[in-house]
Short mmCIF file of C-alpha atoms in Angstrom, two decimals:
data_model
loop_
_atom_site.label_atom_id
_atom_site.label_comp_id
_atom_site.label_asym_id
_atom_site.label_seq_id
_atom_site.Cartn_x
_atom_site.Cartn_y
_atom_site.Cartn_z
CA MET O 1261 -11.54 -8.23 -59.25
CA LYS O 1262 -12.01 -11.01 -56.72
CA LYS O 1263 -14.14 -9.84 -53.79
CA ASN O 1264 -14.74 -12.91 -51.59
CA ILE O 1265 -12.62 -13.96 -48.61
CA VAL O 1266 -13.41 -17.34 -47.02
CA ILE O 1267 -13.23 -17.75 -43.23
CA VAL O 1268 -13.01 -21.39 -42.18
CA SER O 1269 -14.50 -21.97 -38.71
CA CYS O 1270 -15.38 -18.40 -37.82
CA ALA O 1271 -15.37 -18.31 -34.02
CA SER O 1272 -13.60 -16.83 -30.99
CA THR O 1273 -11.13 -14.05 -31.90
CA GLY O 1274 -11.57 -15.09 -35.54
CA LEU O 1275 -14.98 -13.39 -35.48
CA ASN O 1276 -13.09 -10.11 -35.90
CA TYR O 1277 -12.39 -11.19 -39.49
CA ILE O 1278 -16.00 -10.44 -40.47
CA ASP O 1279 -15.82 -6.67 -39.95
CA ASP O 1280 -12.18 -6.50 -41.04
CA ILE O 1281 -13.15 -8.05 -44.37
CA LYS O 1282 -16.37 -6.06 -44.85
CA TYR O 1283 -14.79 -2.68 -44.16
CA ARG O 1284 -12.00 -3.37 -46.61
CA GLY O 1285 -14.64 -3.67 -49.29
CA TYR O 1286 -14.60 -7.48 -49.53
CA ASN O 1287 -17.27 -10.09 -48.83
CA PRO O 1288 -16.86 -12.65 -46.01
CA VAL O 1289 -17.90 -16.24 -46.75
CA ILE O 1290 -17.95 -18.66 -43.80
CA VAL O 1291 -17.15 -22.37 -43.97
CA ASP O 1292 -18.24 -24.49 -41.02
CA ALA O 1293 -15.82 -27.12 -39.66
CA GLU O 1294 -16.44 -30.10 -37.40
CA PRO O 1295 -15.00 -29.77 -33.87
CA VAL O 1296 -12.67 -32.38 -32.38
CA GLY O 1297 -13.74 -34.15 -29.19
CA ASN O 1298 -16.40 -36.34 -27.64
CA ASP O 1299 -20.08 -35.52 -27.15
CA GLU O 1300 -19.46 -33.93 -23.76
CA SER O 1301 -16.47 -31.80 -24.76
CA ILE O 1302 -17.94 -30.48 -28.03
CA LYS O 1303 -21.36 -29.56 -26.63
CA PRO O 1304 -20.32 -26.00 -25.59
CA ILE O 1305 -18.48 -25.57 -28.91
CA ILE O 1306 -21.61 -26.47 -30.91
CA LEU O 1307 -23.78 -24.19 -28.76
CA GLU O 1308 -21.35 -21.30 -29.24
CA LYS O 1309 -21.32 -21.91 -32.99
CA GLU O 1310 -25.11 -21.90 -33.18
CA ASN O 1311 -25.19 -18.61 -31.30
CA ILE O 1312 -22.65 -17.12 -33.74
CA TYR O 1313 -24.61 -18.18 -36.81
CA ASN O 1314 -27.80 -16.74 -35.30
CA SER O 1315 -26.14 -13.40 -34.55
CA ILE O 1316 -24.17 -12.62 -37.73
CA ASP O 1317 -25.49 -10.75 -40.75
CA LYS O 1318 -27.91 -13.07 -42.56
CA ASN O 1319 -26.48 -11.92 -45.90
CA ILE O 1320 -23.14 -13.61 -45.12
CA PRO O 1321 -23.05 -17.03 -46.81
CA VAL O 1322 -22.39 -19.98 -44.47
CA ILE O 1323 -21.31 -23.27 -46.07
CA LYS O 1324 -22.04 -26.07 -43.61
CA ASP O 1325 -23.99 -28.77 -45.42
CA TYR O 1326 -21.35 -30.76 -47.30
CA LYS O 1327 -20.81 -34.52 -47.34
CA ASN O 1328 -17.07 -34.56 -47.96
CA TYR O 1329 -14.08 -32.37 -48.76
CA GLU O 1330 -14.52 -32.68 -52.55
CA GLU O 1331 -18.06 -31.31 -52.34
CA LEU O 1332 -16.87 -28.48 -50.08
CA LEU O 1333 -14.07 -27.58 -52.51
CA GLU O 1334 -16.56 -27.23 -55.37
CA LYS O 1335 -18.84 -25.03 -53.23
CA VAL O 1336 -15.93 -22.79 -52.28
CA LYS O 1337 -14.69 -22.59 -55.88
CA ALA O 1338 -18.08 -21.15 -56.83
CA TYR O 1339 -17.24 -18.04 -54.80
CA ASP O 1340 -13.87 -17.61 -56.59
CA PRO O 1341 -12.19 -16.47 -53.32
CA LEU O 1342 -9.27 -14.09 -53.08
CA LEU O 1343 -8.12 -15.62 -49.78
CA VAL O 1344 -8.87 -18.43 -47.36
CA VAL O 1345 -8.23 -17.65 -43.67
CA VAL O 1346 -8.78 -19.76 -40.55
CA GLY O 1347 -10.83 -18.41 -37.63
CA GLU O 1348 -10.13 -21.02 -34.97
CA GLU O 1349 -8.48 -24.39 -34.31
CA PHE O 1350 -11.00 -26.72 -35.93
CA GLY O 1351 -10.64 -24.98 -39.28
CA VAL O 1352 -6.86 -25.37 -39.67
CA GLU O 1353 -6.86 -28.58 -41.70
CA ILE O 1354 -9.69 -27.66 -44.06
CA GLY O 1355 -8.50 -24.08 -44.43
CA THR O 1356 -4.96 -25.15 -45.30
CA GLN O 1357 -6.24 -27.70 -47.83
CA LEU O 1358 -8.56 -25.19 -49.49
CA ALA O 1359 -5.87 -22.50 -49.83
CA ASP O 1360 -3.42 -25.02 -51.28
CA ASP O 1361 -5.90 -26.57 -53.72
CA LEU O 1362 -7.06 -23.13 -54.89
CA GLY O 1363 -3.52 -21.84 -55.36
CA LEU O 1364 -3.96 -19.12 -52.71
CA PRO O 1365 -1.39 -17.88 -50.14
CA GLY O 1366 -0.90 -20.31 -47.27
CA THR O 1367 1.21 -23.27 -46.20
CA PRO O 1368 1.56 -26.48 -48.28
CA ARG O 1369 -0.98 -29.14 -47.30
CA GLU O 1370 1.75 -31.72 -46.60
CA ARG O 1371 2.58 -29.73 -43.48
CA ILE O 1372 -0.92 -30.19 -42.02
CA PRO O 1373 0.05 -33.08 -39.67
CA TYR O 1374 2.77 -30.89 -38.14
CA MET O 1375 0.32 -27.99 -37.80
CA THR O 1376 -2.40 -30.04 -36.08
CA GLU O 1377 -1.00 -33.18 -34.41
CA LYS O 1378 0.83 -32.52 -31.16
CA ALA O 1379 3.08 -35.56 -31.37
CA LYS O 1380 4.24 -34.65 -34.88
CA MET O 1381 4.94 -31.05 -33.79
CA HIS O 1382 7.58 -32.34 -31.39
CA GLN O 1383 8.82 -34.90 -33.88
CA THR O 1384 9.68 -32.18 -36.39
CA LEU O 1385 11.33 -30.06 -33.68
CA LYS O 1386 13.58 -33.02 -32.86
CA GLU O 1387 14.40 -33.51 -36.54
CA HIS O 1388 15.41 -29.84 -36.76
CA GLY O 1389 17.66 -30.06 -33.69
CA LEU O 1390 15.36 -27.96 -31.50
CA ARG O 1391 14.39 -28.69 -27.93
CA CYS O 1392 11.21 -30.75 -27.72
CA ILE O 1393 9.15 -32.64 -25.13
CA GLU O 1394 9.54 -36.41 -24.90
CA GLY O 1395 6.26 -38.12 -25.67
CA LYS O 1396 4.59 -41.25 -26.95
CA ILE O 1397 1.29 -42.14 -28.60
CA ILE O 1398 -0.42 -44.70 -26.35
CA SER O 1399 -3.41 -46.96 -26.80
CA SER O 1400 -3.36 -48.96 -23.56
CA LEU O 1401 -2.24 -48.93 -19.94
CA ASP O 1402 0.69 -51.15 -20.94
CA ASP O 1403 1.89 -48.47 -23.37
CA ALA O 1404 1.56 -45.85 -20.65
CA LYS O 1405 3.44 -47.97 -18.09
CA GLU O 1406 6.27 -48.64 -20.54
CA PHE O 1407 6.72 -44.91 -21.20
CA PHE O 1408 6.37 -44.08 -17.49
CA ASP O 1409 9.19 -46.49 -16.66
CA SER O 1410 11.42 -45.11 -19.43
CA LEU O 1411 11.85 -41.59 -18.00
CA PRO O 1412 13.33 -40.48 -14.64
CA THR O 1413 10.29 -38.43 -13.63
CA GLN O 1414 6.97 -38.91 -11.88
CA ASP O 1415 5.25 -36.01 -13.68
CA PHE O 1416 3.44 -36.55 -16.98
CA VAL O 1417 0.73 -35.02 -19.14
CA ILE O 1418 -2.04 -37.09 -20.73
CA LYS O 1419 -3.85 -35.37 -23.60
CA TRP O 1420 -5.36 -35.97 -27.00
CA SER O 1421 -3.04 -35.47 -29.96
CA ARG O 1422 -5.60 -33.06 -31.39
CA GLY O 1423 -7.98 -30.65 -29.72
CA ALA O 1424 -8.34 -27.03 -28.64
CA GLY O 1425 -7.38 -25.21 -25.45
CA THR O 1426 -7.04 -27.58 -22.52
CA GLN O 1427 -9.59 -30.10 -23.86
CA GLY O 1428 -8.94 -33.48 -22.26
CA VAL O 1429 -5.63 -32.46 -20.64
CA HIS O 1430 -4.61 -34.21 -17.39
CA ILE O 1431 -1.56 -33.25 -15.31
CA CYS O 1432 -0.47 -36.36 -13.40
CA HIS O 1433 2.00 -37.19 -10.65
CA GLY O 1434 2.85 -40.86 -10.17
CA TRP O 1435 1.50 -44.00 -11.74
CA GLU O 1436 -1.87 -44.06 -9.97
CA GLU O 1437 -2.86 -40.64 -11.32
CA ILE O 1438 -1.58 -41.59 -14.77
CA LYS O 1439 -3.55 -44.83 -14.70
CA LYS O 1440 -6.77 -43.00 -13.79
CA ALA O 1441 -6.27 -40.35 -16.50
CA VAL O 1442 -5.49 -42.92 -19.19
CA GLU O 1443 -8.47 -45.10 -18.29
CA ASP O 1444 -10.78 -42.08 -18.24
CA SER O 1445 -9.48 -40.86 -21.61
CA LEU O 1446 -9.71 -44.27 -23.30
CA ASN O 1447 -13.26 -44.67 -22.00
CA HIS O 1448 -14.25 -41.24 -23.39
CA PRO O 1449 -12.39 -41.06 -26.72
CA PHE O 1450 -12.09 -37.98 -28.92
CA PHE O 1451 -13.25 -38.10 -32.54
CA GLU O 1452 -12.80 -36.00 -35.66
CA ASN O 1453 -15.08 -36.67 -38.63
CA GLY O 1454 -15.82 -40.10 -37.16
CA GLN O 1455 -12.14 -40.99 -36.77
CA LYS O 1456 -10.76 -41.72 -33.30
CA ILE O 1457 -8.03 -39.30 -32.16
CA GLU O 1458 -4.79 -40.74 -30.75
CA LEU O 1459 -3.90 -40.32 -27.07
CA LEU O 1460 -0.57 -38.68 -26.26
CA MET O 1461 1.53 -39.09 -23.11
CA GLN O 1462 4.32 -36.56 -22.51
CA GLU O 1463 6.79 -35.69 -19.81
CA CYS O 1464 5.54 -32.72 -17.80
CA ILE O 1465 7.73 -29.63 -18.06
CA LYS O 1466 7.32 -27.12 -15.24
CA GLY O 1467 8.09 -23.45 -15.62
CA ASP O 1468 6.58 -20.16 -16.80
CA GLU O 1469 4.04 -20.45 -19.61
CA TYR O 1470 3.95 -18.01 -22.52
CA ILE O 1471 2.01 -17.31 -25.68
CA VAL O 1472 3.88 -15.99 -28.72
CA ASN O 1473 1.64 -14.95 -31.62
CA THR O 1474 3.36 -14.58 -34.99
CA ILE O 1475 2.47 -13.88 -38.59
CA THR O 1476 4.56 -15.25 -41.46
CA CYS O 1477 4.88 -13.84 -44.97
CA ASN O 1478 6.83 -15.83 -47.55
CA GLY O 1479 8.86 -17.52 -44.82
CA GLN O 1480 9.65 -14.31 -42.85
CA HIS O 1481 8.21 -13.96 -39.34
CA ARG O 1482 6.90 -11.11 -37.25
CA VAL O 1483 5.77 -11.22 -33.62
CA THR O 1484 2.35 -9.62 -33.09
CA SER O 1485 1.92 -10.18 -29.35
CA VAL O 1486 3.44 -11.95 -26.35
CA LEU O 1487 1.48 -12.99 -23.27
CA LYS O 1488 2.33 -14.83 -20.08
CA TYR O 1489 -0.42 -17.09 -18.89
CA ASN O 1490 -1.37 -18.85 -15.73
CA LYS O 1491 -3.14 -22.20 -15.40
CA ILE O 1492 -4.39 -23.92 -12.29
CA THR O 1493 -5.05 -27.58 -11.59
CA LEU O 1494 -8.49 -28.35 -10.16
CA PRO O 1495 -8.96 -31.09 -7.54
CA ASP O 1496 -10.07 -33.58 -10.24
CA GLY O 1497 -6.83 -33.04 -12.19
CA SER O 1498 -8.31 -30.79 -14.88
CA HIS O 1499 -5.83 -28.16 -16.02
CA VAL O 1500 -7.65 -24.89 -16.74
CA TYR O 1501 -6.69 -21.38 -17.78
CA ASN O 1502 -6.80 -18.72 -15.08
CA TYR O 1503 -5.53 -15.65 -16.94
CA ALA O 1504 -3.20 -14.42 -19.68
CA ASN O 1505 -1.23 -11.19 -19.17
CA THR O 1506 0.24 -9.20 -22.03
CA LEU O 1507 3.97 -8.48 -21.92
CA SER O 1508 4.63 -4.75 -22.04
CA GLU O 1509 8.23 -5.13 -23.21
CA ILE O 1510 10.79 -7.71 -24.26
CA ASP O 1511 12.39 -8.41 -20.89
CA ILE O 1512 15.39 -10.57 -20.00
CA GLY O 1513 15.07 -13.99 -21.63
CA ILE O 1514 12.07 -13.10 -23.81
CA SER O 1515 14.18 -12.44 -26.93
CA ASN O 1516 15.45 -16.02 -26.62
CA LEU O 1517 11.84 -17.23 -26.41
CA ILE O 1518 10.88 -15.29 -29.55
CA ARG O 1519 13.88 -16.63 -31.48
CA TYR O 1520 12.90 -20.16 -30.46
CA ALA O 1521 9.32 -19.41 -31.55
CA TYR O 1522 10.57 -18.33 -34.99
CA ASP O 1523 12.66 -21.53 -35.24
CA THR O 1524 9.56 -23.53 -34.28
CA VAL O 1525 7.46 -21.88 -36.99
CA ASP O 1526 10.20 -22.76 -39.51
CA ALA O 1527 10.29 -26.37 -38.30
CA ILE O 1528 6.49 -26.69 -38.56
CA GLY O 1529 6.85 -25.49 -42.13
CA ILE O 1530 4.72 -22.34 -42.10
CA VAL O 1531 5.17 -20.32 -45.30
CA ASN O 1532 2.29 -17.85 -44.91
CA GLY O 1533 -0.15 -17.29 -42.07
CA PRO O 1534 -0.53 -16.91 -38.31
CA VAL O 1535 0.74 -19.14 -35.51
CA HIS O 1536 -0.52 -19.04 -31.95
CA GLY O 1537 2.30 -20.79 -30.08
CA GLU O 1538 2.24 -21.91 -26.45
CA TYR O 1539 5.62 -22.33 -24.76
CA MET O 1540 7.09 -23.28 -21.40
CA VAL O 1541 10.26 -21.62 -20.11
CA ASP O 1542 12.24 -23.44 -17.39
CA GLU O 1543 15.87 -23.38 -16.28
CA ARG O 1544 16.87 -24.94 -19.62
CA GLY O 1545 15.11 -22.25 -21.64
CA PRO O 1546 12.02 -22.33 -23.87
CA VAL O 1547 10.27 -25.42 -25.20
CA LEU O 1548 7.13 -25.75 -27.29
CA MET O 1549 3.92 -27.02 -25.72
CA GLU O 1550 1.88 -26.80 -28.95
CA VAL O 1551 1.15 -24.55 -31.90
CA ASN O 1552 -2.23 -23.55 -33.27
CA CYS O 1553 -2.11 -22.11 -36.78
CA ARG O 1554 -4.80 -19.48 -36.43
CA PRO O 1555 -5.44 -16.28 -34.43
CA MET O 1556 -5.23 -16.60 -30.65
CA GLY O 1557 -8.40 -17.63 -28.82
CA GLY O 1558 -10.21 -16.08 -25.89
CA ASN O 1559 -12.82 -14.21 -27.95
CA MET O 1560 -10.51 -11.18 -27.89
CA PRO O 1561 -12.47 -8.00 -28.75
CA ARG O 1562 -10.98 -5.86 -31.48
CA LYS O 1563 -11.07 -2.69 -29.36
CA PHE O 1564 -9.37 -4.46 -26.46
CA LEU O 1565 -6.47 -5.59 -28.66
CA GLU O 1566 -6.19 -2.17 -30.28
CA SER O 1567 -6.04 -0.47 -26.86
CA VAL O 1568 -3.26 -2.80 -25.70
CA PHE O 1569 -1.13 -3.40 -28.80
CA GLY O 1570 -2.13 -0.65 -31.22
CA HIS O 1571 -3.37 -3.32 -33.66
CA HIS O 1572 -5.50 -6.42 -33.65
CA GLU O 1573 -4.43 -9.79 -34.93
CA THR O 1574 -6.97 -10.53 -37.66
CA ASP O 1575 -6.32 -7.09 -39.15
CA VAL O 1576 -2.56 -7.76 -39.22
CA ILE O 1577 -3.14 -11.16 -40.83
CA LEU O 1578 -5.28 -9.69 -43.61
CA ASP O 1579 -2.77 -6.89 -44.22
CA THR O 1580 0.00 -9.47 -44.55
CA TYR O 1581 -1.96 -11.46 -47.15
CA LEU O 1582 -3.31 -8.46 -49.07
CA HIS O 1583 -0.23 -6.22 -48.93
CA PRO O 1584 2.86 -8.44 -48.59
CA GLU O 1585 4.98 -5.62 -49.98
CA HIS O 1586 4.61 -3.76 -46.65
CA PHE O 1587 5.44 -6.77 -44.44
CA GLU O 1588 9.17 -6.08 -44.11
CA GLU O 1589 8.53 -2.53 -42.94
CA GLU O 1590 6.09 -3.79 -40.30
CA ARG O 1591 8.42 -6.62 -39.28
CA LEU O 1592 11.17 -4.15 -38.39
CA GLN O 1593 8.93 -2.12 -36.07
CA PHE O 1594 9.79 -2.33 -32.36
CA TYR O 1595 7.55 -4.28 -29.98
CA ARG O 1596 5.83 -1.45 -28.09
CA PRO O 1597 2.44 -2.29 -26.52
CA LYS O 1598 0.55 0.80 -25.38
CA ARG O 1599 -0.94 -0.54 -22.13
CA LYS O 1600 -1.04 -3.56 -19.86
CA GLY O 1601 -3.81 -6.00 -20.71
CA CYS O 1602 -5.15 -9.19 -19.20
CA LEU O 1603 -7.65 -11.85 -20.24
CA LYS O 1604 -9.22 -13.30 -17.07
CA VAL O 1605 -10.97 -16.61 -17.68
CA PHE O 1606 -14.04 -17.22 -15.51
CA ILE O 1607 -13.64 -20.58 -13.78
CA VAL O 1608 -16.81 -22.35 -12.65
CA PRO O 1609 -15.59 -24.65 -9.83
CA GLU O 1610 -18.65 -26.93 -9.92
CA ASN O 1611 -21.89 -27.35 -11.88
CA THR O 1612 -23.87 -24.20 -11.09
CA ILE O 1613 -27.43 -23.04 -11.66
CA ALA O 1614 -26.88 -19.45 -12.78
CA ASN O 1615 -29.74 -17.06 -13.48
CA THR O 1616 -27.68 -13.95 -12.86
CA ALA O 1617 -24.02 -12.95 -12.87
CA PRO O 1618 -23.18 -10.67 -9.92
CA ILE O 1619 -19.54 -10.86 -11.01
CA LEU O 1620 -20.39 -8.75 -14.04
CA GLN O 1621 -21.33 -5.80 -11.82
CA ILE O 1622 -18.21 -6.36 -9.71
CA ALA O 1623 -15.97 -6.50 -12.79
CA LYS O 1624 -17.50 -3.35 -14.30
CA ASN O 1625 -16.43 -1.37 -11.24
CA LEU O 1626 -12.80 -2.46 -11.27
CA LYS O 1627 -10.28 0.21 -12.23
CA SER O 1628 -8.94 -1.83 -15.15
CA TYR O 1629 -12.25 -3.11 -16.56
CA HIS O 1630 -12.60 -2.93 -20.34
CA SER O 1631 -15.30 -5.45 -21.30
CA ALA O 1632 -16.65 -8.92 -20.56
CA HIS O 1633 -18.01 -11.89 -22.45
CA LEU O 1634 -20.36 -14.15 -20.47
CA ARG O 1635 -20.78 -17.15 -22.71
CA TRP O 1636 -23.65 -19.10 -21.18
CA VAL O 1637 -25.53 -16.99 -18.60
CA GLY O 1638 -28.99 -16.37 -20.01
CA ARG O 1639 -28.61 -19.17 -22.59
CA GLU O 1640 -27.98 -22.20 -20.37
CA THR O 1641 -29.78 -22.78 -17.06
CA GLU O 1642 -26.90 -24.83 -15.70
CA LEU O 1643 -23.27 -23.87 -16.14
CA GLU O 1644 -20.98 -26.86 -16.39
CA LYS O 1645 -17.93 -27.10 -14.20
CA THR O 1646 -14.96 -25.63 -16.05
CA THR O 1647 -12.68 -28.36 -17.38
CA ASP O 1648 -11.06 -26.54 -20.29
CA LEU O 1649 -11.11 -23.24 -22.19
CA GLU O 1650 -14.06 -24.33 -24.31
CA ASN O 1651 -16.54 -24.51 -21.41
CA ALA O 1652 -15.21 -21.64 -19.29
CA GLY O 1653 -17.92 -19.47 -17.73
CA GLY O 1654 -16.78 -16.45 -19.72
CA TYR O 1655 -14.02 -13.86 -19.92
CA VAL O 1656 -13.28 -10.40 -18.60
CA TYR O 1657 -10.80 -8.11 -20.35
CA LEU O 1658 -8.73 -5.75 -18.21
CA ILE O 1659 -6.57 -2.78 -19.30
CA HIS O 1660 -4.64 -0.14 -17.37
CA GLU O 1661 -1.55 2.01 -17.66
CA ASP O 1662 -0.32 0.58 -14.33
CA PRO O 1663 0.38 -3.19 -14.50
CA ARG O 1664 -0.12 -3.48 -10.72
CA VAL O 1665 -3.74 -2.37 -11.04
CA VAL O 1666 -4.38 -5.06 -13.66
CA MET O 1667 -2.86 -7.78 -11.47
CA ASP O 1668 -4.70 -6.62 -8.33
CA ASP O 1669 -8.01 -6.77 -10.19
CA THR O 1670 -7.15 -10.16 -11.71
CA ASN O 1671 -6.31 -11.60 -8.30
CA LEU O 1672 -9.52 -10.23 -6.77
CA LEU O 1673 -11.62 -11.89 -9.48
CA HIS O 1674 -9.83 -15.19 -8.93
CA LEU O 1675 -10.36 -14.92 -5.16
CA ILE O 1676 -14.08 -14.41 -5.69
CA GLU O 1677 -14.54 -17.30 -8.15
CA THR O 1678 -12.73 -19.78 -5.88
CA LYS O 1679 -13.67 -18.67 -2.36
CA TYR O 1680 -16.89 -16.71 -2.86
CA PRO O 1681 -18.62 -18.37 -5.85
CA LYS O 1682 -22.13 -17.10 -4.95
CA LEU O 1683 -20.87 -13.61 -5.76
CA PHE O 1684 -19.78 -14.90 -9.15
CA PHE O 1685 -22.75 -16.74 -10.67
CA ASP O 1686 -25.95 -16.84 -8.67
CA ASN O 1687 -29.35 -18.48 -8.62
CA SER O 1688 -30.91 -15.56 -6.76
CA VAL O 1689 -34.39 -16.13 -8.16
CA ASN O 1690 -34.75 -19.38 -6.25
CA SER O 1691 -32.34 -18.94 -3.37
CA ASP O 1692 -32.84 -17.56 0.09
CA ASN O 1693 -30.33 -14.79 0.75
CA SER O 1694 -32.07 -13.54 3.89
CA CYS O 1695 -30.19 -13.19 7.16
CA LYS O 1696 -28.33 -16.32 8.20
CA LYS O 1697 -28.94 -15.52 11.86
CA ASP O 1698 -31.28 -13.43 13.95
CA VAL O 1699 -30.06 -9.86 13.69
CA GLN O 1700 -31.75 -6.92 15.35
CA LEU O 1701 -32.69 -4.19 12.91
CA CYS O 1702 -30.43 -1.20 13.16
CA ASP O 1703 -31.74 2.00 14.72
CA ILE O 1704 -30.64 4.35 11.95
CA ASN O 1705 -31.34 7.53 13.94
CA ASN O 1706 -29.12 6.31 16.74
CA LEU O 1707 -26.43 5.11 14.32
CA ILE O 1708 -26.30 8.53 12.65
CA LYS O 1709 -26.06 10.33 15.97
CA LYS O 1710 -23.11 8.18 17.07
CA ASN O 1711 -21.18 7.95 13.82
CA VAL O 1712 -22.00 10.76 11.44
CA ARG O 1713 -19.57 13.64 11.06
CA LYS O 1714 -20.17 17.01 9.43
CA GLY O 1715 -21.79 17.32 6.06
CA SER O 1716 -24.73 15.61 4.34
CA THR O 1717 -25.79 12.00 4.77
CA LEU O 1718 -27.62 9.73 2.31
CA VAL O 1719 -29.44 6.64 3.57
CA LEU O 1720 -30.40 3.92 1.06
CA THR O 1721 -33.15 1.91 2.74
CA ASP O 1722 -35.93 -0.57 2.05
CA ARG O 1723 -37.81 0.55 5.18
CA ASN O 1724 -40.26 3.43 5.63
CA LEU O 1725 -37.92 5.74 7.53
CA LYS O 1726 -38.28 9.41 8.39
CA LEU O 1727 -35.03 11.01 9.43
CA ASP O 1728 -34.39 14.62 10.33
CA SER O 1729 -30.61 14.43 10.03
CA ALA O 1730 -30.28 12.58 6.68
CA VAL O 1731 -31.71 12.28 3.19
CA VAL O 1732 -33.59 9.02 2.63
CA CYS O 1733 -33.87 7.20 -0.71
CA ASP O 1734 -34.89 3.80 -2.04
CA PHE O 1735 -33.87 1.86 -5.13
CA ASP O 1736 -36.35 3.74 -7.34
CA SER O 1737 -35.31 7.26 -6.33
CA LEU O 1738 -31.57 6.64 -6.00
CA ASN O 1739 -30.62 7.91 -9.46
CA SER O 1740 -32.15 11.36 -8.83
CA PHE O 1741 -29.70 12.33 -6.07
CA TYR O 1742 -26.44 14.19 -6.55
CA ASP O 1743 -22.99 12.73 -5.94
CA GLY O 1744 -21.57 14.92 -3.19
CA PHE O 1745 -22.72 13.35 0.09
CA GLU O 1746 -20.21 13.27 2.93
CA GLN O 1747 -21.36 9.87 4.13
CA GLY O 1748 -23.86 7.14 3.35
CA VAL O 1749 -25.71 4.47 5.31
CA LEU O 1750 -26.69 1.22 3.57
CA ASP O 1751 -29.87 -0.06 5.21
CA LEU O 1752 -31.24 -3.05 3.31
CA THR O 1753 -33.10 -5.40 5.62
CA LYS O 1754 -35.72 -7.21 3.54
CA LYS O 1755 -35.38 -10.50 1.72
CA SER O 1756 -37.04 -8.96 -1.34
CA SER O 1757 -34.16 -6.47 -1.67
CA PHE O 1758 -31.79 -9.37 -2.41
CA LYS O 1759 -34.11 -11.36 -4.69
CA ASP O 1760 -31.94 -10.50 -7.70
CA LEU O 1761 -28.40 -10.31 -6.31
CA GLU O 1762 -26.86 -8.94 -9.51
CA SER O 1763 -29.31 -6.00 -9.55
CA THR O 1764 -28.82 -5.38 -5.84
CA ILE O 1765 -25.05 -5.20 -6.20
CA GLU O 1766 -25.47 -2.82 -9.15
CA ARG O 1767 -27.57 -0.52 -6.94
CA ILE O 1768 -25.13 -0.72 -4.06
CA PHE O 1769 -22.39 0.46 -6.42
CA LYS O 1770 -24.67 3.25 -7.68
CA PHE O 1771 -25.27 4.27 -4.05
CA ALA O 1772 -21.52 4.31 -3.39
CA SER O 1773 -21.05 6.67 -6.36
CA LYS O 1774 -23.19 9.26 -4.54
CA ILE O 1775 -20.60 9.56 -1.75
CA ARG O 1776 -17.81 12.02 -2.47
CA GLU O 1777 -14.14 11.07 -2.50
CA GLY O 1778 -12.89 11.05 1.08
CA GLY O 1779 -16.35 10.29 2.46
CA ARG O 1780 -17.42 7.07 4.15
CA ILE O 1781 -20.11 4.40 3.94
CA ILE O 1782 -21.58 2.72 7.02
CA VAL O 1783 -23.00 -0.79 6.61
CA PRO O 1784 -24.94 -2.19 9.60
CA GLU O 1785 -24.95 -5.90 10.42
CA SER O 1786 -28.66 -6.09 9.52
CA THR O 1787 -27.63 -5.25 5.94
CA TYR O 1788 -24.47 -7.25 5.35
CA GLU O 1789 -25.90 -10.41 6.87
CA ASN O 1790 -28.34 -10.54 3.95
CA LEU O 1791 -25.49 -10.86 1.48
CA PRO O 1792 -23.82 -14.19 0.69
CA TYR O 1793 -20.77 -14.52 2.99
CA GLY O 1794 -22.00 -11.77 5.31
CA ILE O 1795 -19.42 -9.21 6.27
CA GLU O 1796 -16.85 -10.66 3.86
CA GLY O 1797 -19.38 -10.27 1.06
CA ILE O 1798 -19.77 -6.54 1.69
CA GLU O 1799 -16.00 -6.17 2.14
CA ILE O 1800 -15.48 -7.63 -1.33
CA LEU O 1801 -17.85 -5.02 -2.76
CA MET O 1802 -16.03 -2.23 -0.93
CA LYS O 1803 -12.66 -3.60 -2.09
CA THR O 1804 -13.95 -3.58 -5.66
CA LEU O 1805 -14.57 0.17 -5.31
CA ASN O 1806 -11.06 0.63 -3.91
CA LEU O 1807 -12.48 1.75 -0.56
CA ARG O 1808 -10.54 1.31 2.66
CA ILE O 1809 -12.18 -1.03 5.18
CA GLU O 1810 -12.33 0.39 8.70
CA MET O 1811 -13.74 -0.96 11.97
#
């Protein structure tokens, strides 16, 4: 009995394949694949890959030293694999070739250009009578100007015909922005295996953006998940992911989107395997942006996907390959996600020295928090400005029964990363977070006399205070107190208390947990002025805990 299953380019959500394969009683074998891009764009991809290879079970074979495809094929044949699956975008071509050459389930290799090249995706849609986006491969400013003049619009997209996420994508309005984007792209070309990637110019379609994930078995399709995502354009024209929300039901217009997605998968020529499709829906209906023939990205944790959908994608893909006889039964199941979920992408607005991540403590205290993945904090001293999904600062995964809670938490995180970035990633070790202005230290005894109501009071302080009317604690003794105080006073006045902002915020949240529901927390000016953004900084922390702000 064959026991080996090959994963080509095992990264992102595709990492879930490893455990899915092992706990089915099979052996994972990993094949490395070269990323597409230039030196700058592939740096975070290579670093992430190195981290993966250092963290996985050392008994898992990794094939990464091969000179050409023929040598790789022989190395893979030696494992006599039962299946070949693709973990992420850069493995699609090799994975499809291997499956086809080995006679394993997959899609014929002649469809690879339509699975990987964005221009050819739309070409085949046009040939099949489906709506597509007008585009042209360009190699010069003259090519770009000719295409610009040919369409009655000022809005265009400049992007590489191959690549992952939003790598090298520019959203442009008018000729001057197009000219700048084309010149920048041509001066920083993308490569794959030493071959230069073509540059694609397309009309820009504006509308709502969706993800439709499907799995195909012998030409029949099943939807596994639908998400609606949001991108924002940064001042330099970079188009980056903000968040992706799961759809809890098939609402008005979504069935039409799914039908179009199935037609797209047919036109691409998928016979067996997954498709992560990205679509725009405007007043004319759905239109393909691009397909990626692998599991969706975003480093989606297995438990997160299970909690939202009742299944996770790599598991469904393996079931489809290993037990095709059950596919029709699964295909006829209704689309019924269990909860609302959201992937929030951490956007780093500018190059940032980050020794700590205060946002992690903030996220952990949100009602909908499930988990987080901080990609570079602790591994890279400087976080690069986010320009695409591949160099995002990290992800947070949110789940709740109430969709409004998920969106409120998502919007709060986005507010912090754009308006209050020092509460997101921080260089606390070397920064001065002491008071921005001269503030008189608060007389805690007097404050308690004027403001404290009935019941017990807890004061968290970094001063040597003796109070008759309240219990006093410091950071070290905080954990030993019970959680039923009527009110609390936050009295942190020393620079040393804010040396590590992430730890300080964690302790402030621990302090807040000692105050009973319906109680109140008093924060003097001599405390909040030590935080980045002063009173607004402390208000963000209180908002995170769902506390009402009062004067």
